[in-house]
Coordinates of C-alpha atoms in Angstrom, one line a residue:
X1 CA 0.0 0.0 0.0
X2 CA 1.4 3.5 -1.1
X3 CA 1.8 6.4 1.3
X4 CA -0.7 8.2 -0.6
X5 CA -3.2 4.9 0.1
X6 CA -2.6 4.9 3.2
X7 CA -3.5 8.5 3.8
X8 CA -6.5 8.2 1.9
X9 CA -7.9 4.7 4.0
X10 CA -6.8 6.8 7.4
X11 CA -9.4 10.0 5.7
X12 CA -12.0 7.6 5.3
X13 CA -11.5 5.9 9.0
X14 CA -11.9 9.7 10.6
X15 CA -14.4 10.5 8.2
X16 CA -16.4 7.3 9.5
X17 CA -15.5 8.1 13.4
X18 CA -16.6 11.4 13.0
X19 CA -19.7 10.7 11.6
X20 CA -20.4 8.1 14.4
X21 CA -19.5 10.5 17.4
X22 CA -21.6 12.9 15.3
X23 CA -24.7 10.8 15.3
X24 CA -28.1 11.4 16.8
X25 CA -28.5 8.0 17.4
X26 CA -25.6 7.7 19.6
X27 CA -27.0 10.6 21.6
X28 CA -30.1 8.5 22.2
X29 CA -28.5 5.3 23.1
X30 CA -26.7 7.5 25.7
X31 CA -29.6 8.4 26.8
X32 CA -31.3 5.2 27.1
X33 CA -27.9 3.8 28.7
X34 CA -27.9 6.6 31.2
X35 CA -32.0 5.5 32.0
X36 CA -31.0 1.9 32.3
X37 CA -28.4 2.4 34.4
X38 CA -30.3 4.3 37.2
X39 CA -33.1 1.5 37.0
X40 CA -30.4 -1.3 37.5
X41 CA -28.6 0.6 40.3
X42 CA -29.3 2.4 43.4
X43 CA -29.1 6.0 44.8
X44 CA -26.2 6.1 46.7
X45 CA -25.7 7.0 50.8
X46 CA -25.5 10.7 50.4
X47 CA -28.8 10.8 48.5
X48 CA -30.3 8.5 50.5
X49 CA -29.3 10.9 53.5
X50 CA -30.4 14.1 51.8
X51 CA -33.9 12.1 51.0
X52 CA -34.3 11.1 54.5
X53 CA -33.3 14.7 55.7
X54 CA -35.6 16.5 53.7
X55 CA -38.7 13.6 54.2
X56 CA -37.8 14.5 57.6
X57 CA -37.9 18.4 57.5
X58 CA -40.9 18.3 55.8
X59 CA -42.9 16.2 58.3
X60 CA -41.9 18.8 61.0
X61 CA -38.5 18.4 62.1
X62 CA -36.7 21.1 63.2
X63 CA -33.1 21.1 60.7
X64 CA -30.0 21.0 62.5
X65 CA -31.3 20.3 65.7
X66 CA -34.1 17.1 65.3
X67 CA -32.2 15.9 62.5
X68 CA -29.1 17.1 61.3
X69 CA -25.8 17.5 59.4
X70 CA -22.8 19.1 58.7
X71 CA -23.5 20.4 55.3
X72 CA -25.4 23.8 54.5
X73 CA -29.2 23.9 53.9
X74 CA -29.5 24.0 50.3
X75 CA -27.3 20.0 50.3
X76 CA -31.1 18.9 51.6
X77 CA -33.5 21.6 50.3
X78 CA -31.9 20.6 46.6
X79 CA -34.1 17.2 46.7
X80 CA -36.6 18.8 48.3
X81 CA -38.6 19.0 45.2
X82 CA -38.0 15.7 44.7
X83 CA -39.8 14.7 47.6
X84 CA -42.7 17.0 47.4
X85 CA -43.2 16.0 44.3
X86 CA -43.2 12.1 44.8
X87 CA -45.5 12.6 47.7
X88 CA -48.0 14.4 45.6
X89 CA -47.8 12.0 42.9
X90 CA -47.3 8.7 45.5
X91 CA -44.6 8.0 43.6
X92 CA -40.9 6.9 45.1
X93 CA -38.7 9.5 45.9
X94 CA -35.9 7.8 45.0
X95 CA -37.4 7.5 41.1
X96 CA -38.2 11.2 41.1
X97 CA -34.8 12.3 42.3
X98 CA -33.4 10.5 38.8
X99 CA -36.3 11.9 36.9
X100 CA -35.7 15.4 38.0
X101 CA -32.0 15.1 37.8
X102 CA -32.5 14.3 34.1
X103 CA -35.0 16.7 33.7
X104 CA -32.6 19.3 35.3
X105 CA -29.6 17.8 33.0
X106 CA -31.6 18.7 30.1
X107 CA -32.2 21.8 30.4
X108 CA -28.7 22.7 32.0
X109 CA -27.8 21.1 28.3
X110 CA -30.1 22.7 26.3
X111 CA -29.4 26.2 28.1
X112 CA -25.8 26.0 28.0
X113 CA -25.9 25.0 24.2
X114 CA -27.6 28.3 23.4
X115 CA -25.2 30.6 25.6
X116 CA -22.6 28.5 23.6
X117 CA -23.6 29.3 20.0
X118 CA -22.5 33.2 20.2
X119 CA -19.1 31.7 20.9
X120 CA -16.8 30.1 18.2
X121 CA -18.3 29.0 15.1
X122 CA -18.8 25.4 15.1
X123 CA -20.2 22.7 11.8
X124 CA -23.2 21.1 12.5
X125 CA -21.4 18.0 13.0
X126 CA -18.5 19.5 16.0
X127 CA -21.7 20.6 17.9
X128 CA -23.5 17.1 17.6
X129 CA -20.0 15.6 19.0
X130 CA -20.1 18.0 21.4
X131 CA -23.7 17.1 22.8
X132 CA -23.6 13.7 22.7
X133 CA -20.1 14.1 24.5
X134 CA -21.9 16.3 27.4
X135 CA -25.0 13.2 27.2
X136 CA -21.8 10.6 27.8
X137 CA -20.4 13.1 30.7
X138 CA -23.0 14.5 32.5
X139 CA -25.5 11.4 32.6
X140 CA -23.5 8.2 32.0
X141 CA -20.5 8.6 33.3
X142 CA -22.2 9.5 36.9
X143 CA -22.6 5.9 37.7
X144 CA -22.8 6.1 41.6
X145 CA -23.0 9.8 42.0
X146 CA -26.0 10.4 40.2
X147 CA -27.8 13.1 41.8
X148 CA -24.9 13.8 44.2
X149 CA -24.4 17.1 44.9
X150 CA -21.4 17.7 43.3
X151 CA -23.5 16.1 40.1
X152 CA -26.3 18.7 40.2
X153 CA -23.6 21.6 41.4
X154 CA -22.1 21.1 38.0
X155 CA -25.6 21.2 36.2
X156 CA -26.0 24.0 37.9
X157 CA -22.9 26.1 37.3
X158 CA -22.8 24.5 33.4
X159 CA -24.7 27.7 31.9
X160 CA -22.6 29.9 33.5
X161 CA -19.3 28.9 32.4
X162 CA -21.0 28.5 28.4
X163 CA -21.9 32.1 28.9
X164 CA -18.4 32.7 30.2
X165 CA -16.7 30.6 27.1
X166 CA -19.3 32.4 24.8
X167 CA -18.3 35.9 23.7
X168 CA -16.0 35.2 21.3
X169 CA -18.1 36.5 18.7
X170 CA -20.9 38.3 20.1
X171 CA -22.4 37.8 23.5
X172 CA -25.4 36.0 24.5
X173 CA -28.7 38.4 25.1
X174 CA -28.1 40.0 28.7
X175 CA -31.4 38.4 30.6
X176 CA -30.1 34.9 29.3
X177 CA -26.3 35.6 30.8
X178 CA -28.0 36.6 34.1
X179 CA -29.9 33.8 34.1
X180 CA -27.1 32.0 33.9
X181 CA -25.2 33.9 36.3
X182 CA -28.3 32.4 39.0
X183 CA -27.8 29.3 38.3
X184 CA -23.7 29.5 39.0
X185 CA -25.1 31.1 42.0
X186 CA -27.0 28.0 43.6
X187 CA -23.9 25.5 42.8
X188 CA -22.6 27.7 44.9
X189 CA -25.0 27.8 47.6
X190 CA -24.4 23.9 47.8
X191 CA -20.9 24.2 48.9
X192 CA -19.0 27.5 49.6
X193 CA -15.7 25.7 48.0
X194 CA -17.6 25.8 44.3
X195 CA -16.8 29.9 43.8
X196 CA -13.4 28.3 43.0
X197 CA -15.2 27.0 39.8
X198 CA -16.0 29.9 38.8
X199 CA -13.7 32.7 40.4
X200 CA -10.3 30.9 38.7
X201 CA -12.1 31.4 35.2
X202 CA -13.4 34.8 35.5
X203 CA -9.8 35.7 36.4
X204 CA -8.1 33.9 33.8
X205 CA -10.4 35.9 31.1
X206 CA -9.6 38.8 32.7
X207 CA -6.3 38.5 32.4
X208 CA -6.2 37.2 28.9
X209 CA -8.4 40.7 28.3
X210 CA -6.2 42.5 30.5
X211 CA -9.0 44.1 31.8
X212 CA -10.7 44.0 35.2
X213 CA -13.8 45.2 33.8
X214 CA -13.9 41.5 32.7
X215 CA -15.2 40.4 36.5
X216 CA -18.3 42.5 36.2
X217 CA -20.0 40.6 33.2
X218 CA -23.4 40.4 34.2
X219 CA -23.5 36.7 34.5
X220 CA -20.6 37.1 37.0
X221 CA -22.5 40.0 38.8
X222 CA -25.7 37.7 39.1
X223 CA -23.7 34.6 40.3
X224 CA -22.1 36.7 43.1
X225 CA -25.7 38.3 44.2
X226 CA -27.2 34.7 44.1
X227 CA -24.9 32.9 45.8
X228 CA -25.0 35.7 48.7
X229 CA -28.7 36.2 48.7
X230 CA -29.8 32.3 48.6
X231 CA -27.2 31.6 50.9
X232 CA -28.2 33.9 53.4
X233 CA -32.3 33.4 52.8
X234 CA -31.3 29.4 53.8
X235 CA -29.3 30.5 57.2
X236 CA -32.2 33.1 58.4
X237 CA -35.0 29.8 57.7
X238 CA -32.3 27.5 59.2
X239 CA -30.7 29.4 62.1
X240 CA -29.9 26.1 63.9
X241 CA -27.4 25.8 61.2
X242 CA -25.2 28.7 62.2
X243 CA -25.6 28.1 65.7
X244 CA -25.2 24.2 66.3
X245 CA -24.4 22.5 62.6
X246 CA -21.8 25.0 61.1
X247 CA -19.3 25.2 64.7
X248 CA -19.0 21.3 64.2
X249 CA -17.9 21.6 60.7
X250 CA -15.5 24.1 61.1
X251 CA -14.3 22.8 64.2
X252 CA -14.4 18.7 63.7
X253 CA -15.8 17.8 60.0
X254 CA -13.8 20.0 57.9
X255 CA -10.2 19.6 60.0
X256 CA -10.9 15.6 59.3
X257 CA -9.1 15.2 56.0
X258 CA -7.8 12.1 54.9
X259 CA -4.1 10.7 55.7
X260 CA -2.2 12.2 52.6
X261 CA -0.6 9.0 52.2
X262 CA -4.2 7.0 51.5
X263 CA -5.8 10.2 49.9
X264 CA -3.6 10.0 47.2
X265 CA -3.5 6.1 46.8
X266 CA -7.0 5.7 47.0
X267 CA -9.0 8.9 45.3
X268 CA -9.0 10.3 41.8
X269 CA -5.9 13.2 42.8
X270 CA -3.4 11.0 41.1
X271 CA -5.4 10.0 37.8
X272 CA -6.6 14.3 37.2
X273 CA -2.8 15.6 37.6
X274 CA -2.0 12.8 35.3
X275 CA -4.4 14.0 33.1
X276 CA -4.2 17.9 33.8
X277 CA -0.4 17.0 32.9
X278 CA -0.9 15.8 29.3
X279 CA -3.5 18.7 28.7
X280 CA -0.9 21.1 29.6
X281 CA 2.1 19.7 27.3
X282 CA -1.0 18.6 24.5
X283 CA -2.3 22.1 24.4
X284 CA 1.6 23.7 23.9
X285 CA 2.2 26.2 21.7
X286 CA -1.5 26.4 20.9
X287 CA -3.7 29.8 21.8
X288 CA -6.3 28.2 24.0
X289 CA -10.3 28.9 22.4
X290 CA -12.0 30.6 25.4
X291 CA -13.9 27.4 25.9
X292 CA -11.0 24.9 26.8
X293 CA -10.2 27.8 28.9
X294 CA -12.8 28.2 31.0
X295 CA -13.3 24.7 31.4
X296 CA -9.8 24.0 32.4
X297 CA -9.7 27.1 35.2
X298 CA -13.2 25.8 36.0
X299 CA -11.6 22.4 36.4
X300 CA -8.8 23.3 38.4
X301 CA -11.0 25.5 41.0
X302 CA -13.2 22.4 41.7
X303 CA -10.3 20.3 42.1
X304 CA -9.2 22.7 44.8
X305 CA -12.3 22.0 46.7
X306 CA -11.5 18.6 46.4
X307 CA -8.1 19.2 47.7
X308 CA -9.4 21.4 50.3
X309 CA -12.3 19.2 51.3
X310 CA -9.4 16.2 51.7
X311 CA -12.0 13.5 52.4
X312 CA -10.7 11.8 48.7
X313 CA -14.4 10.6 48.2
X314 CA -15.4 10.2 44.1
X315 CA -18.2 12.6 44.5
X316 CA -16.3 15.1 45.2
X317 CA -13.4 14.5 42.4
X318 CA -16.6 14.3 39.8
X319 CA -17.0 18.0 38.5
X320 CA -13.2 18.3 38.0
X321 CA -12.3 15.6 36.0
X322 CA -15.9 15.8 33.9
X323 CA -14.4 19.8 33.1
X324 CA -11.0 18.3 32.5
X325 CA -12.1 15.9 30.3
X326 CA -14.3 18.8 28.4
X327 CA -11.4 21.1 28.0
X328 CA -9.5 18.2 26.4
X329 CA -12.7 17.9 24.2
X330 CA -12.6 21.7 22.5
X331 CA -8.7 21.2 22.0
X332 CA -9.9 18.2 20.1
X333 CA -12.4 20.1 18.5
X334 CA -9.9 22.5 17.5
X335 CA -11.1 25.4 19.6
X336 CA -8.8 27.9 18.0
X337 CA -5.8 25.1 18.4
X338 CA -3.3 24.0 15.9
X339 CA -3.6 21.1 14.2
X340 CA -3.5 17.4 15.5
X341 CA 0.4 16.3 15.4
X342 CA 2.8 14.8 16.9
X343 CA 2.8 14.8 20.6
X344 CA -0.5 16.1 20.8
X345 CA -1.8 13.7 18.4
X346 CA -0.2 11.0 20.7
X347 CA -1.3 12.2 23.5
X348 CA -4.9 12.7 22.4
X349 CA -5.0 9.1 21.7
X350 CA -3.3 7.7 24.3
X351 CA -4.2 10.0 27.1
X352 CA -7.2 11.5 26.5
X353 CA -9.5 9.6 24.8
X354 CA -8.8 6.0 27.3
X355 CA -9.4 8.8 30.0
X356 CA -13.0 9.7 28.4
X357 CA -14.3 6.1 27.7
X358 CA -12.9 5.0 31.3
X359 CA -15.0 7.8 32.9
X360 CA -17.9 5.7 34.2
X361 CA -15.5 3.6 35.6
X362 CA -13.8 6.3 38.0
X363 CA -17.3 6.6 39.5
X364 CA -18.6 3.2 40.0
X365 CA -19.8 1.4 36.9
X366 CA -19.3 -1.8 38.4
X367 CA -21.3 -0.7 41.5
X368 CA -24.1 0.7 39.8
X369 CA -24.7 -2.2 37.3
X370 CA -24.8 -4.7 39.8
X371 CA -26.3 -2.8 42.4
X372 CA -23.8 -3.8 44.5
X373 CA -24.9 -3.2 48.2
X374 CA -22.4 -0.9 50.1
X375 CA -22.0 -3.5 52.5
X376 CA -21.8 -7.2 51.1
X377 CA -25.1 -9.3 52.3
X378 CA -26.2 -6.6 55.3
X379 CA -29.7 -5.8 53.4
X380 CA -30.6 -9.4 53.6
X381 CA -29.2 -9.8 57.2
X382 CA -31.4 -7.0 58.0
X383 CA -34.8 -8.3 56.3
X384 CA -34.5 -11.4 57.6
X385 CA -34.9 -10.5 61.4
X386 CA -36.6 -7.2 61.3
X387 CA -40.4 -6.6 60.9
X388 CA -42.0 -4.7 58.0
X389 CA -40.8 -1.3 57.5
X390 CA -38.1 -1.4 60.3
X391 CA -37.1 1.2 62.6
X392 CA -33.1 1.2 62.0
X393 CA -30.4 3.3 64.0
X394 CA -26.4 2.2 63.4
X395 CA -23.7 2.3 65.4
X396 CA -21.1 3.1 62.9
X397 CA -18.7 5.6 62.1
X398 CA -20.1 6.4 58.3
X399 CA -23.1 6.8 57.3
X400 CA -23.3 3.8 54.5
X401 CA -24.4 1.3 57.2
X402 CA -27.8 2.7 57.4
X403 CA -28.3 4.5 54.1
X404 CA -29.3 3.4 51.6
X405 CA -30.1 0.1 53.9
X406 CA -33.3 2.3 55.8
X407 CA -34.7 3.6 52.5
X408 CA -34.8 -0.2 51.0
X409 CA -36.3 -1.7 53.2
X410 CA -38.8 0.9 53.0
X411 CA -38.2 1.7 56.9
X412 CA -37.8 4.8 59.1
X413 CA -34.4 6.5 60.2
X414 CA -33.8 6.6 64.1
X415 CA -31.7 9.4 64.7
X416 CA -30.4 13.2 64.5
X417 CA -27.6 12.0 62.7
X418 CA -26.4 9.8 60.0
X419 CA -23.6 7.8 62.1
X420 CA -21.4 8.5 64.5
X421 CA -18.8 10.5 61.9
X422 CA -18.0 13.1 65.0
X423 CA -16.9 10.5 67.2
X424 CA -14.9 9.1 64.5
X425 CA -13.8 12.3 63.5
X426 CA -12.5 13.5 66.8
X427 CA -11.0 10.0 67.4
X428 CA -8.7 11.5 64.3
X429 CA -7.9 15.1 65.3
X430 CA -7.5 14.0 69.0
X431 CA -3.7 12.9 67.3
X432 CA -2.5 16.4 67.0
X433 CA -4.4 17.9 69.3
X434 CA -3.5 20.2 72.3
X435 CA -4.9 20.4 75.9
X436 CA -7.9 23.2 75.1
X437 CA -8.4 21.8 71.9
X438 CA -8.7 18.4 73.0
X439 CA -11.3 19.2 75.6
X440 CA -13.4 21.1 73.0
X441 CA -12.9 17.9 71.1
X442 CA -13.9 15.3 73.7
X443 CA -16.9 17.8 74.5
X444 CA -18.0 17.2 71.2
X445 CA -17.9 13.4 70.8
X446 CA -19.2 12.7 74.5
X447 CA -22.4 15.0 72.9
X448 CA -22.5 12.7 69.7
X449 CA -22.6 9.6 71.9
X450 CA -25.4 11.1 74.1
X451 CA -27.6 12.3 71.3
X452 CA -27.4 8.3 69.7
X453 CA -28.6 6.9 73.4
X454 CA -31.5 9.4 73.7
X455 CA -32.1 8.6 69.9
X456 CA -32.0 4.8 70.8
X457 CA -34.0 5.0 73.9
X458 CA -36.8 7.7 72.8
X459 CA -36.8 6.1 68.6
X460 CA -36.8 2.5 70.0
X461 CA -35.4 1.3 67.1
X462 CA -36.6 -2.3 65.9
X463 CA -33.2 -2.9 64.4
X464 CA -29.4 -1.1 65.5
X465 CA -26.9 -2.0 62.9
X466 CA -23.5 -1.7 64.8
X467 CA -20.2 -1.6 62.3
X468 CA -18.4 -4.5 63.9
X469 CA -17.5 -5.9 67.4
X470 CA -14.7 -3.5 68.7
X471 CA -16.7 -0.6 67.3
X472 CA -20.0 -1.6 69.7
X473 CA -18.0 -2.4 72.5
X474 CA -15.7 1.1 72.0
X475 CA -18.9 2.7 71.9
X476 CA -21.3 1.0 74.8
X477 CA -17.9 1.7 77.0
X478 CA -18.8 5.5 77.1
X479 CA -20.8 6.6 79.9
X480 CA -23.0 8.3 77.8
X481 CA -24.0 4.7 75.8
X482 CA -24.2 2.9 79.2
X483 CA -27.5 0.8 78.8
X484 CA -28.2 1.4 75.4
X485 CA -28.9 -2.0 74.2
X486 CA -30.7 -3.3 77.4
X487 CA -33.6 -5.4 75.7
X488 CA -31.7 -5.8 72.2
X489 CA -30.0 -9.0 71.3
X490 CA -27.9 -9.9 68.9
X491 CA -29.7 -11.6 66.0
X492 CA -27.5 -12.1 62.9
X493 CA -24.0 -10.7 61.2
X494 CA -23.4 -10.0 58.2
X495 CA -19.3 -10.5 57.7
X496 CA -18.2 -8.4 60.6
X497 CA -20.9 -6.1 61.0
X498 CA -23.7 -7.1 63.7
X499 CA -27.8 -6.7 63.8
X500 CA -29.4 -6.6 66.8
X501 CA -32.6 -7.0 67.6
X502 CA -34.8 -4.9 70.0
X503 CA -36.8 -8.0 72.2
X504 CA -40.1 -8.6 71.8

């Protein structure tokens, strides 16, 4: 075969790829993989939390004091729709969490393609590629932290960084970047890190336009005034929060990170600056298109959070590498970038696209498609010796003992908290800590273990799922646990973990 043969078969081979990655069809098989895979799988413990916490609220619980967490208002009030809206319609909540995240992911989409279209010029075919690549992102690849709220911060923010990446041409009508400029606002409402998403980007335009004027675009104006006003309208209906739920965090949640040494062997950090690395040395010598460039600064402000949050959990790597991976797709799309060559082209393919078709796997493919229970054989344990829609409390130091064990058995949450994670928490910073500080710290975790007996003795739990053996005995050791399972016994295990049963 002749060079020039050769050429010509390698034309036709793009031509064909393209048109597949171009396809309509492929964006509805996406679609209908995306469906699937919720109906096979499961929501996952922080969804099944935020369920419970807003079920909870809105039967008359007072947030942050009769049930509680660590995170701000709008992590439960985000599903809260959810839950009205399955009540109303007698419908599971768990199915109209998915239905509305979709919903919500379609118009994020939709809206963001819009904003988009004042940007670069694109062929009918890069934009198809495009969507179906934001389909593949944004719905498959979500696996496990479907509905998380990392996942819907990101739907959230989406519209705001297309208006940002759009005004390379002409900008998008003002009411529709303000608009978007709300919407960045609630992401940020979710978690106070999530500005970095969208601060690093307005600073790098701004400095590409050498121009401060840049960071009061109206979308960026409306962002700021959101996040401030929603933020503050949650903490006046929430006050608890300010006084009882946000201390803890600052002082025992947040300060918990992750030993450095198993943060980075077991989260995503290593896999991003891999990837972040090749993006960097791909896009050489190339005049990033404002849209690679806002979704790289985007990137590297959520990955900050993540970083600053140091628990290492997937959810919380998600946004980043989903914004990493879309800046690699406009280089790819040639967003004002020099052709594909060389390292770049090798890159490309051997970086980049593996990264992109291995995405579902960095968030729990496996998991989701065979509903894999986030404790091997404990749902069965626990339905074979508790009565119909159990009471269940845990004695465990995260929450994924009892959630989403509660909500599948179609039973009722005993407790205030999710699981014991201050206890566990302080048992961590205790290491480090000084006198005062260790008293404030012991102060806190003899609390924890005092609200779980009241819970125990006023919710009189059917079932208390305790983590393992040394845990429960740690734990009924504590003054404040003395006589906490008088009249349970234990029933069944499940591995190393242990159901007891409240005597009849």
């Amino acid at each position: 075969m002749t060079v020039l043969e050769k050429s010509a078969r390698a034309s036709v081979e793009s031509d064909g790829l393209a048109q597949l990655l171009s396809s309509p069809l492929l964006g509805v098989a996406l679609a209908v993989v995306a469906v699937a895979q919720q109906l096979i799988g499961h929501i996952d413990c922080d969804v099944s939390w935020f369920s419970t916490f807003a079920e909870k609220v809105l039967d008359g619980r007072v947030a942050y004091v009769e049930v509680s967490d660590p995170n701000p208002p709008a992590a439960f009030l985000s599903l809260m729709p959810a839950v009205l809206l399955a009540r109303a319609l007698h419908l599971p909540t768990e199915a109209m969490v998915a239905a509305l995240v979709f919903f919500a992911a379609a118009g994020s989409i939709g809206f963001s393609f819009l904003l988009l279209r004042h940007g670069a010029a694109r062929s009918r075919h890069e934009w198809m590629q495009l969507l179906n690549a934001a389909i593949f992102l944004l719905l498959v690849a979500p696996e496990i932290v479907f509905a998380e709220r990392e996942h819907i911060a990101l739907l959230a923010l989406l519209p705001l960084l297309a208006a940002l990446a759009a005004e390379g041409r002409a900008p998008a009508p003002r009411l529709a970047r303000i608009v978007a400029g709300i919407c960045g606002g609630l992401a940020v409402a979710m978690k106070p890190h999530f500005i970095l998403a969208i601060a690093l980007p307005a600073l790098a335009l701004a400095r590409r336009e050498r121009s401060v004027r840049a960071l009061l675009r109206a979308e960026l104006v409306a962002a700021a005034l959101a996040s401030v006003i929603v933020t503050g309208a949650t903490l006046i209906a929430f006050p608890a929060y300010v006084g009882e739920a946000l201390p803890l965090a600052l002082e025992v949640y947040g300060p918990a990170r992750d030993d450095l040494g198993h943060f980075l062997a077991h989260s995503l950090a290593l896999a991003y600056v891999a990837l972040l690395v090749g993006f960097v040395v791909a896009a050489r010598g190339a005049a990033l298109g404002r849209a690679s460039l806002v979704a790289l600064y985007s990137s590297l402000g959520f990955f900050a959070a993540f970083l600053l949050q140091g628990k290492g959990w997937m959810n919380h790597a998600y946004p980043a590498i989903v914004l990493l991976l879309f800046a690699w797709i406009f280089l790819a799309l040639r967003d004002r970038a020099a052709p594909v060559a060389g390292v770049r082209a090798a890159l490309t393919k051997f970086l980049f696209v593996p990264a992109l078709l291995a995405a579902p796997a960095y968030f729990g493919i496996v998991e989701q498609l065979t509903d894999h229970e986030e404790h091997e054989d404990l749902l069965a344990a626990v339905a074979a010796v508790a009565p119909p829609h159990p009471r269940i409390a845990t004695i465990a130091s995260q929450l994924d003992f009892g959630h989403p064990l509660t909500r599948r058995l179609a039973g009722e949450w005993v407790g205030r908290q999710n699981a014991l994670f201050v206890t566990a928490a302080v048992g961590r910073l205790l290491e480090t800590a000084g006198p005062e500080r260790r008293q404030r710290l012991e102060a806190r975790r003899s609390a924890d273990l005092a609200a779980l007996a009241e819970d125990i003795r006023a919710g009189r739990p059917d079932v208390i799922v305790a983590e393992d053996r040394a845990t429960r005995e740690w734990v009924l050791k504590r003054p404040e646990m003395a006589g906490a399972l008088d009249g349970y016994r234990l029933a069944k295990q499940a591995a190393d973990i242990e159901i007891w049963r409240r005597a009849e």
